[in-house]
Short mmCIF file of C-alpha atoms (C1' of nucleotides) in Angstrom, two decimals:
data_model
loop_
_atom_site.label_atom_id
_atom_site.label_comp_id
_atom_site.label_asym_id
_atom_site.label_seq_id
_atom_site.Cartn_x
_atom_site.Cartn_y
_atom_site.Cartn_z
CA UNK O 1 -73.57 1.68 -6.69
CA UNK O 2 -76.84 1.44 -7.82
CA UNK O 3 -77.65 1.12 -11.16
CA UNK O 4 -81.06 3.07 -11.89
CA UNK O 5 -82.95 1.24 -14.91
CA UNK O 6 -83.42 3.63 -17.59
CA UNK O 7 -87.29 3.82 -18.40
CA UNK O 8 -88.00 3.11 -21.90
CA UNK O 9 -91.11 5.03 -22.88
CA UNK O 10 -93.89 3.59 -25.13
CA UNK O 11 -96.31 5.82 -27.43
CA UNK O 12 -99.13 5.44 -25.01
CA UNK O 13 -96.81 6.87 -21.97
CA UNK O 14 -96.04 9.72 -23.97
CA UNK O 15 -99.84 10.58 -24.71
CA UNK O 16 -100.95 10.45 -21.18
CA UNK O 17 -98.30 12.49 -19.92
CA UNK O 18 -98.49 15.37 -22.08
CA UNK O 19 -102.43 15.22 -22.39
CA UNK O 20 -103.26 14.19 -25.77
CA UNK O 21 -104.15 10.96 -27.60
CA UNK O 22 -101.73 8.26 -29.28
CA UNK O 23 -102.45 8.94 -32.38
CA UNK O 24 -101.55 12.62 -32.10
CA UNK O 25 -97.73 11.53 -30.72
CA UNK O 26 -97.69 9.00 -33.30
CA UNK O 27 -98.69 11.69 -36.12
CA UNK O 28 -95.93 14.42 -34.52
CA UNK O 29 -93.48 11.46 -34.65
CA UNK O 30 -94.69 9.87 -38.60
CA UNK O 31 -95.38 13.82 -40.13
CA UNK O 32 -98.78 12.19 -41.09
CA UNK O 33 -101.85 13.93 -40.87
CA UNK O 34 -102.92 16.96 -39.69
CA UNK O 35 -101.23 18.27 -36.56
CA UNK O 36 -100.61 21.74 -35.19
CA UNK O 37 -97.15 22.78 -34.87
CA UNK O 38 -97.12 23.79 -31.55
CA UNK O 39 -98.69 20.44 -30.53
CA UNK O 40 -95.52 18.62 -33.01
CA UNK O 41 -92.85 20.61 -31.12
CA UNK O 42 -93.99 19.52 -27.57
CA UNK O 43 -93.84 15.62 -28.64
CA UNK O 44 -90.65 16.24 -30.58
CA UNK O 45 -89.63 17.89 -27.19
CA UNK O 46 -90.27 15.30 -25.22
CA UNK O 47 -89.18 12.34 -27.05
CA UNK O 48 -85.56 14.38 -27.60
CA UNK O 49 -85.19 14.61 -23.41
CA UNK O 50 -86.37 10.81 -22.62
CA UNK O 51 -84.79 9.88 -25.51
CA UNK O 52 -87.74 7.72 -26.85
CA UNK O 53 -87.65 5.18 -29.65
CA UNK O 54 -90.23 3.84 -31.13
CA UNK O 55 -91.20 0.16 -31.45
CA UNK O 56 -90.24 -1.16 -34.37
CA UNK O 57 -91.76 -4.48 -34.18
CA UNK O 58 -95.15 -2.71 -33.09
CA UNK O 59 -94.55 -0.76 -35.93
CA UNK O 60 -94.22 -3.52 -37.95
CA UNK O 61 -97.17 -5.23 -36.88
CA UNK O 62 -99.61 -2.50 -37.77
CA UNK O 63 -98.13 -2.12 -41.18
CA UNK O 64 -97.68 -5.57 -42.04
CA UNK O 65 -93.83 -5.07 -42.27
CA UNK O 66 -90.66 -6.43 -40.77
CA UNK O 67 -87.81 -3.74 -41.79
CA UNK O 68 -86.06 -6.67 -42.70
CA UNK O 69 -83.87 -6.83 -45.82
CA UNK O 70 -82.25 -10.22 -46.97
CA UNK O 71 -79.10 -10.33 -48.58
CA UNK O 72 -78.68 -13.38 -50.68
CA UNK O 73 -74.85 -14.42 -50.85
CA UNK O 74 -73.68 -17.29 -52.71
CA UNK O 75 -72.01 -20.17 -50.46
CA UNK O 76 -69.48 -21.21 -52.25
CA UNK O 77 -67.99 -17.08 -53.23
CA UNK O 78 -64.15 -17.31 -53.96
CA UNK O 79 -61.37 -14.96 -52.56
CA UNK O 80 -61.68 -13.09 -55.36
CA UNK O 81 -65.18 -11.62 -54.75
CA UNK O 82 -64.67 -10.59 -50.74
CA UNK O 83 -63.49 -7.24 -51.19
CA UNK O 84 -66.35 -6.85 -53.27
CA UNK O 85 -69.18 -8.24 -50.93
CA UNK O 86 -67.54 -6.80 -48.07
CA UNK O 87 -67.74 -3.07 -50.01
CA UNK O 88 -71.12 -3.69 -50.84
CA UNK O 89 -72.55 -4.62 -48.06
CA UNK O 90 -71.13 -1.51 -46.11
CA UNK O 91 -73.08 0.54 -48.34
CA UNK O 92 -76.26 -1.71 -48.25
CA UNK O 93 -76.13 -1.69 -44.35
CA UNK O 94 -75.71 2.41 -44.07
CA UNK O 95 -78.55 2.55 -46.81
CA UNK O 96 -80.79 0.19 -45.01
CA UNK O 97 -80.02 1.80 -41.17
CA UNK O 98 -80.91 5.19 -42.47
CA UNK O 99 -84.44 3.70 -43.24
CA UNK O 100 -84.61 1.96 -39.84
CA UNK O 101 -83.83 -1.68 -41.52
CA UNK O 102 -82.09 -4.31 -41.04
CA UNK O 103 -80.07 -6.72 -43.46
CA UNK O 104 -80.31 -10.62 -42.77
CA UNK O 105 -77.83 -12.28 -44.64
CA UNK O 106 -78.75 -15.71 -46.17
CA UNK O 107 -76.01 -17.95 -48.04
CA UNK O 108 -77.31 -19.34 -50.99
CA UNK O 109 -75.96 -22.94 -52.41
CA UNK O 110 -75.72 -23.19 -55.50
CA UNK O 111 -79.65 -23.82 -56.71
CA UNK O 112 -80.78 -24.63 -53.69
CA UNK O 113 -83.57 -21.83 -52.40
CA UNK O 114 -84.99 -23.78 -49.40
CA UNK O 115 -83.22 -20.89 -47.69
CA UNK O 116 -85.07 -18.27 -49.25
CA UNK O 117 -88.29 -20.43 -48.74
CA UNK O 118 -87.60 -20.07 -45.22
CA UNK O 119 -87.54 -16.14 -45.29
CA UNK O 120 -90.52 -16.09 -47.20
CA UNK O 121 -92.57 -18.54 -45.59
CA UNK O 122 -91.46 -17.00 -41.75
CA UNK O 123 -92.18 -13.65 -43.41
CA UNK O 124 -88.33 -12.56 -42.00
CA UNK O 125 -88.16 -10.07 -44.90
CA UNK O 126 -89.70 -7.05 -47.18
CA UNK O 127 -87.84 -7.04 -49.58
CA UNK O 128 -84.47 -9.03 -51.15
CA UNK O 129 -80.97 -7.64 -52.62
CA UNK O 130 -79.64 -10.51 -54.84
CA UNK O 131 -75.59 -10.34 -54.83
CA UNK O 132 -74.20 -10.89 -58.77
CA UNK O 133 -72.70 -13.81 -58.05
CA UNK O 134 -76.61 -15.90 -56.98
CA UNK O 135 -76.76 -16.57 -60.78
CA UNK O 136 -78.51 -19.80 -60.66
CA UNK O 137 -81.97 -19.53 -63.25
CA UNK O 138 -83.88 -22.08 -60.73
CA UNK O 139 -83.25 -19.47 -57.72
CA UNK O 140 -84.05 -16.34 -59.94
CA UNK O 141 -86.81 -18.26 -60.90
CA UNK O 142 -87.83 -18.72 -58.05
CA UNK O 143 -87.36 -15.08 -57.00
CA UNK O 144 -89.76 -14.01 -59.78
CA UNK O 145 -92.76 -15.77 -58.00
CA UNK O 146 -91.86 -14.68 -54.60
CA UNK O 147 -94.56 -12.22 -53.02
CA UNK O 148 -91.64 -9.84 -52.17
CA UNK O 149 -89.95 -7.57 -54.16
CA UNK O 150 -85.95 -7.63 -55.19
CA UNK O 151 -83.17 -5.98 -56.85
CA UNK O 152 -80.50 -7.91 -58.43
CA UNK O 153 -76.78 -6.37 -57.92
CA UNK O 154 -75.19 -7.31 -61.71
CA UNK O 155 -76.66 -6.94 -64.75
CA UNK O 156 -79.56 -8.44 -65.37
CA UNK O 157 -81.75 -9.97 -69.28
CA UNK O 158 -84.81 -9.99 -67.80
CA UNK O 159 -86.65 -6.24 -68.33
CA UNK O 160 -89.38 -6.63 -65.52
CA UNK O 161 -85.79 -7.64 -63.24
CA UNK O 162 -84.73 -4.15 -61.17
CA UNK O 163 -81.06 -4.32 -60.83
CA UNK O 164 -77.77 -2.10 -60.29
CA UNK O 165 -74.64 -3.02 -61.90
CA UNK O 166 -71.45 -1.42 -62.23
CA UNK O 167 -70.87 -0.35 -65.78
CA UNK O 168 -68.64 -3.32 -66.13
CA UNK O 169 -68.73 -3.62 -70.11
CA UNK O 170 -67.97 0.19 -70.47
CA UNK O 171 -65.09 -0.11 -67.91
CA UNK O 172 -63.62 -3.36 -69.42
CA UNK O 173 -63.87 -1.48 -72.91
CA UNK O 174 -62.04 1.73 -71.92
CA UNK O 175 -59.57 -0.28 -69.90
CA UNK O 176 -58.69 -2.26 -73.03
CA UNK O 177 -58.84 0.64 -75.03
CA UNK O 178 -56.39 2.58 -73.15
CA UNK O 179 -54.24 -0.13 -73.87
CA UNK O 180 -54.93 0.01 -77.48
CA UNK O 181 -54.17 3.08 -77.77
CA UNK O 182 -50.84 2.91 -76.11
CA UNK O 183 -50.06 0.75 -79.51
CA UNK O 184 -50.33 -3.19 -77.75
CA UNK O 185 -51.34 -5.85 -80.11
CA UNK O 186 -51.62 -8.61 -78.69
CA UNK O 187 -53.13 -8.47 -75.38
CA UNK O 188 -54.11 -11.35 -73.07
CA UNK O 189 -57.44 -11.37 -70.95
CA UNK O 190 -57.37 -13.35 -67.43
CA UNK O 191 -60.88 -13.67 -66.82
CA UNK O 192 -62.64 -14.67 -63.51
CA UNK O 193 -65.49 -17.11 -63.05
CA UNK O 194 -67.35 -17.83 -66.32
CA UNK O 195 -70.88 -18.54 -64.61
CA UNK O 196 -70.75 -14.96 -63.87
CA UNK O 197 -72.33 -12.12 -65.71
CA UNK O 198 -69.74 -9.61 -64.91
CA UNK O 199 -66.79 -11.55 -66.70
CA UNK O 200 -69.27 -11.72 -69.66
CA UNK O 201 -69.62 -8.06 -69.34
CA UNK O 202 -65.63 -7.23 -69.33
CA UNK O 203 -65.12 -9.64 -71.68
CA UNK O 204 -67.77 -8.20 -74.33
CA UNK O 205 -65.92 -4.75 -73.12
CA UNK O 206 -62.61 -6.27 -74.20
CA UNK O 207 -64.09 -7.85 -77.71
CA UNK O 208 -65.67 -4.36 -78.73
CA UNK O 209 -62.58 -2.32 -77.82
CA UNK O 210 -60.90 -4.56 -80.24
CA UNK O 211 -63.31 -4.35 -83.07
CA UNK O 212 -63.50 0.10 -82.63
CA UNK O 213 -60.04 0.29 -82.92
CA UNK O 214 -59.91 -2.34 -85.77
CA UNK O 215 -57.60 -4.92 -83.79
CA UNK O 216 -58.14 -8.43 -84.08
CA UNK O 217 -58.44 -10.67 -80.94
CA UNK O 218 -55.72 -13.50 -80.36
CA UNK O 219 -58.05 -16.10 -79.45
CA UNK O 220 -55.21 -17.85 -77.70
CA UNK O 221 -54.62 -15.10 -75.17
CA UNK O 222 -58.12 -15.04 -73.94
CA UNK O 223 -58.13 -17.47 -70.59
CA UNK O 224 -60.94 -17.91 -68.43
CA UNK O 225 -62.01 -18.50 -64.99
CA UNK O 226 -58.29 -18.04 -63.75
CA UNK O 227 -59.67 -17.72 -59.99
CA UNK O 228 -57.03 -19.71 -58.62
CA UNK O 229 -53.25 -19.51 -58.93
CA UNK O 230 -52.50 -22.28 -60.87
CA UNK O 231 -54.65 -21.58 -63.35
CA UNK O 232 -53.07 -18.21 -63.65
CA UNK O 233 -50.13 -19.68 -63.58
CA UNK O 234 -50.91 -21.86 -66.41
CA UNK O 235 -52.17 -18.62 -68.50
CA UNK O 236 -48.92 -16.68 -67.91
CA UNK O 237 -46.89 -19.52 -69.01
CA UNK O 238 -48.87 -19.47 -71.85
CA UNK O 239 -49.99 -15.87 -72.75
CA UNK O 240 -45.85 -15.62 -72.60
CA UNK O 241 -45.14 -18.43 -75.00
CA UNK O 242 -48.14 -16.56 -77.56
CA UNK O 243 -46.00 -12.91 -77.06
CA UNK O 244 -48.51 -11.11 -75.44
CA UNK O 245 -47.25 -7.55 -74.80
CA UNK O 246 -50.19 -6.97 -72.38
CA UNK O 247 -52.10 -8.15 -70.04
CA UNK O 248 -55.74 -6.95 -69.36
CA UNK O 249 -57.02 -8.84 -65.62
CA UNK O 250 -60.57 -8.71 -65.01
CA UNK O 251 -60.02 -7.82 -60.90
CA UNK O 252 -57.61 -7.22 -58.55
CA UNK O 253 -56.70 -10.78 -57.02
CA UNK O 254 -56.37 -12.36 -60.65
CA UNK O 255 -53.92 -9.50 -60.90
CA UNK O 256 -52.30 -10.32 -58.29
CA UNK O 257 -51.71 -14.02 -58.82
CA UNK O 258 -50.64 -13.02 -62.57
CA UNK O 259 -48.11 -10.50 -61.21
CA UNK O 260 -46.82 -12.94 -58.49
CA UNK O 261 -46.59 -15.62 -61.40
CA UNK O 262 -44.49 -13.12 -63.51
CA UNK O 263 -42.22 -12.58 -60.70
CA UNK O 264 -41.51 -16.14 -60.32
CA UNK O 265 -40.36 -16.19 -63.93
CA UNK O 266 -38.46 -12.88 -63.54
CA UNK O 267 -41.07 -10.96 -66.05
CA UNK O 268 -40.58 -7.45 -65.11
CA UNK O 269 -43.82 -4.85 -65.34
CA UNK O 270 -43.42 -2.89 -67.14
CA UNK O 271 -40.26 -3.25 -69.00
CA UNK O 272 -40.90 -7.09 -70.14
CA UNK O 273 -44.99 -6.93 -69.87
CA UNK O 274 -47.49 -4.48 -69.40
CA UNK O 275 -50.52 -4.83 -67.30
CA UNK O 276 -53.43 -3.35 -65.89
CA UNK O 277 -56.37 -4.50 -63.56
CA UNK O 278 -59.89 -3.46 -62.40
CA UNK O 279 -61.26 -2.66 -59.50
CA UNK O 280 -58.34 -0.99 -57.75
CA UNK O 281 -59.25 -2.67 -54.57
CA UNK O 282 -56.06 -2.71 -51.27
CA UNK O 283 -55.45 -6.19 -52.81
CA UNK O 284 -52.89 -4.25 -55.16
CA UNK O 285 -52.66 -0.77 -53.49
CA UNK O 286 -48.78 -1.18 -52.40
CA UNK O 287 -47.81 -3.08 -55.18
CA UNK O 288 -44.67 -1.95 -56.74
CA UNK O 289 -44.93 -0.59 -59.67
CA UNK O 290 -48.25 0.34 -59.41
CA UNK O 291 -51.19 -0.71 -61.23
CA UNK O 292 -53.15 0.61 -63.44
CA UNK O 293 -56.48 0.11 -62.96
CA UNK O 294 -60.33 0.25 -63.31
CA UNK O 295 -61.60 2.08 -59.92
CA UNK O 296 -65.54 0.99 -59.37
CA UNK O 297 -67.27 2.36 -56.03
CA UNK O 298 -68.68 -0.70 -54.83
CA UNK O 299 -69.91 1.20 -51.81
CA UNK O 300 -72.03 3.54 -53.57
CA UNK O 301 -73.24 0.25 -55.50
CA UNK O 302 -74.66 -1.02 -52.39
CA UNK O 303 -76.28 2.10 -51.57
CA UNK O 304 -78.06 2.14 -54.86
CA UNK O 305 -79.22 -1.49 -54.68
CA UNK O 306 -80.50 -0.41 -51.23
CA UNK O 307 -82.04 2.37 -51.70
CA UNK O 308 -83.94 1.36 -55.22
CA UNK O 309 -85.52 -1.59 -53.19
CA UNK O 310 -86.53 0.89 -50.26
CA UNK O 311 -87.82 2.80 -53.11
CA UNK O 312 -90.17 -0.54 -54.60
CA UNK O 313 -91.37 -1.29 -50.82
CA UNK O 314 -92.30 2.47 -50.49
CA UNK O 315 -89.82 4.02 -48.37
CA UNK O 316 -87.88 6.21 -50.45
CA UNK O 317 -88.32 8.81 -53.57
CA UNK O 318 -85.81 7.66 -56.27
CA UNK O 319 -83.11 10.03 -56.30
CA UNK O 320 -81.30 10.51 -60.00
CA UNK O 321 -78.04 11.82 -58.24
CA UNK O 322 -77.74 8.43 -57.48
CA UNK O 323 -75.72 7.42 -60.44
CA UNK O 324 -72.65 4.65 -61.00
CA UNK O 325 -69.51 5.48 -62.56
CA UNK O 326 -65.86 4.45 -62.61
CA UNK O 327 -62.46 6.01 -62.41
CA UNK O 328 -59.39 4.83 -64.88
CA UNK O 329 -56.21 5.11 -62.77
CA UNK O 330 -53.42 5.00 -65.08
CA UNK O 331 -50.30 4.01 -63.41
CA UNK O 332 -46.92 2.55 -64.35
CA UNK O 333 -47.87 -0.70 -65.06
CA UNK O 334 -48.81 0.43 -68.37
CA UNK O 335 -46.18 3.02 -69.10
"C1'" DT L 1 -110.78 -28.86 -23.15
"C1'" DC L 2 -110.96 -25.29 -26.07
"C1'" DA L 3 -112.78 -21.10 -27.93
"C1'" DA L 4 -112.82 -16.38 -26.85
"C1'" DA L 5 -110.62 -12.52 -25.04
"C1'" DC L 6 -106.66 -10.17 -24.09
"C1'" DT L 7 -101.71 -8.75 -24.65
"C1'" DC L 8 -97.90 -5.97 -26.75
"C1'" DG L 9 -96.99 -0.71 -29.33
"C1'" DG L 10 -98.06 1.63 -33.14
"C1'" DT L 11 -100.96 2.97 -37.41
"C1'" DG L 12 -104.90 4.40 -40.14
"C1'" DC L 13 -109.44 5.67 -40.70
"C1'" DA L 14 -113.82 7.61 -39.38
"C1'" DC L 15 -115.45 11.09 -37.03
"C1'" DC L 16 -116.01 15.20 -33.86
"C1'" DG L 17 -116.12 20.05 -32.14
"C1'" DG L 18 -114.80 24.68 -32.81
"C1'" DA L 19 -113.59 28.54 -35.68
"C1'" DG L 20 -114.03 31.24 -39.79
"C1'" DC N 1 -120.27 24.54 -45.12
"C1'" DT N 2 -115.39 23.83 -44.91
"C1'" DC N 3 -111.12 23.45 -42.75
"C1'" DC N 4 -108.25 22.45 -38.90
"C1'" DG N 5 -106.53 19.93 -35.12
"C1'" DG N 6 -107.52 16.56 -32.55
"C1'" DT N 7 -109.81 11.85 -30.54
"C1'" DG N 8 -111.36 6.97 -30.34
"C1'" DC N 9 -111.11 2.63 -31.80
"C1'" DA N 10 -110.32 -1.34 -34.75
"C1'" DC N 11 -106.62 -3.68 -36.28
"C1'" DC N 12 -102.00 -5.92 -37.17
"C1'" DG N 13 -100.14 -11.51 -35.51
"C1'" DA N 14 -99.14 -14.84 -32.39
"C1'" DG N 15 -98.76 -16.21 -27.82
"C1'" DT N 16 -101.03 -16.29 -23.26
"C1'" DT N 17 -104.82 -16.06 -20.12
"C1'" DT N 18 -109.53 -16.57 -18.92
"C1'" DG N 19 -113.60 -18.83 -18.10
"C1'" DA N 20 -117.45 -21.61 -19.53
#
DNA sequence: TCAAACTCGGTGCACCGGAG
DNA sequence: CTCCGGTGCACCGAGTTTGA
């Protein structure tokens, strides 16, 4: 059989068949400028039956834009941290399609920005999304001086910095407090990666619960990056030996490893030990019992990183709806 | 050999003619 | 004169073609 090539229509081919001028089909298309609504309707018309898309690389050339958004990713991200990018990216991709852009996705090593160089200098990109985890001052340094605009995903010191985070300090304190309040005194803390913001966030969370409710911290039950098992390992054996009663874990896979690690030493949750997690992520959804646990929408986190940068490069009016929050899921892990 | 002109598809601005 | 609805053309950037 044979195959008839579809014909992909250009601006121009649109003009001269329905008698008026490119500018006119690209005003009916854009909603700029002054056009009759009749004259609209018969572009819109026509572009709905031959299914016409416009150019977006001609487009970009005549505004000096690519549609391009980078994504900078840190090389070296640990298990711990996929569910998270992979979450966040889903919502920065259905953000960025919406506006007719595209994400390209550059790993970043450690302080090493000839990667970002290369975007800038190939002008790939207009505009960056900065993943928490890129926390290295000599690429956010360099960041500051590039030409393009970006939005940091975690919290961020520096004022003039836009950024999105998930209320992270707030979550960790309510988590901890929950716990408090359920009459635990000496809870442990497994806490993730130290070089990154967030487990400074969920650990000042932790600290101020503490202080509210007028509970001293056991400085020996606070354990840090425990992003690997046997460093969890090494905490349970140890939060155990100090008689925690509880267990605070900043996400989901340190959770995991501690609960696996409790197992092994026949420490049943909750009748032995009580725990409770954050992020609520599948890495613990079947887990029996079930957690309890901090529930952050990474998705919509994405989104908002997405569409606050569309809304620096011009695209988009800043919508207030757009607001972060998290859900406490209290299960019987803590009961 | 090499500078100038042209190419792609779309945008933005200056401007035009007709109507009120 | 002003407003409306439209036109014409320069321009965007980089590669290719033209022609002196």
């Amino acid at each position: 059989m044979e195959t008839e090539e579809k014909k992909i229509y250009t601006i121009e081919d649109i003009a001269r068949e329905l008698g008026v001028s490119k500018t006119t089909v690209s005003r009916a298309i854009s909603g700029k400028g002054r056009i009759s609504q009749a004259t609209r309707d018969r572009v819109r018309a026509f572009i709905k039956e031959h299914d016409y898309r416009p150019n977006v690389v001609a487009k970009g050339l005549a505004q000096r834009k690519t549609y391009n958004i980078a994504l900078l990713m840190p090389k070296d991200y640990v298990a711990t941290e996929f569910l998270f990018f992979k979450d966040c990216m889903n919502g920065i991709c259905e953000m960025a399609s919406s506006y007719e852009y595209d994400i390209i996705i550059s790993m970043i090593d450690g302080a090493d920005v000839s990667q970002i160089q290369r975007l800038e200098a190939n002008r790939k990109v207009d505009g960056i999304i900065v993943s928490r985890a890129v926390v290295s001052s000599k690429v956010q340094k360099y960041l500051k001086n590039c030409k393009e605009p970006y939005i940091l995903i975690g919290p961020s010191s520096d004022p003039e910095v836009p950024f999105v985070d998930n209320k992270n300090q707030e979550a960790g304190k309510e988590l901890t407090s929950i716990m408090l309040m359920k009459g635990f005194r000496n809870l442990a803390l497994l806490g993730g990666n130290q070089s990154y913001n967030v487990t400074g966030s969920r650990y000042q969370g932790f600290l101020e619960a503490h202080e509210e409710m007028g509970v001293s911290v056991n400085e020996n039950l606070i354990f840090m990056d425990t992003d690997n098992q046997a460093a969890v390992s090494d905490a349970v054996k140890r939060l155990l030996e100090e008689g925690a009663d509880g267990i605070v874990c900043m996400d989901d896979v340190i959770c995991s490893m501690c609960l696996s690690s409790l197992r092994e030493k026949k420490i049943s949750v909750p009748a032995e030990i009580k725990i409770a997690s954050m992020y609520d992520s599948k890495n613990l959804e079947y887990n029996n019992p079930p957690i309890t646990s901090i529930r952050f929408d990474t998705v919509r986190l994405g989104k908002m990183a997405c569409a606050k940068l569309l809304n620096i490069l011009g695209e988009k009016p800043l919508e207030d709806t757009l607001t972060l929050n998290y859900q406490v899921m209290l299960r019987e892990s803590t009961q």
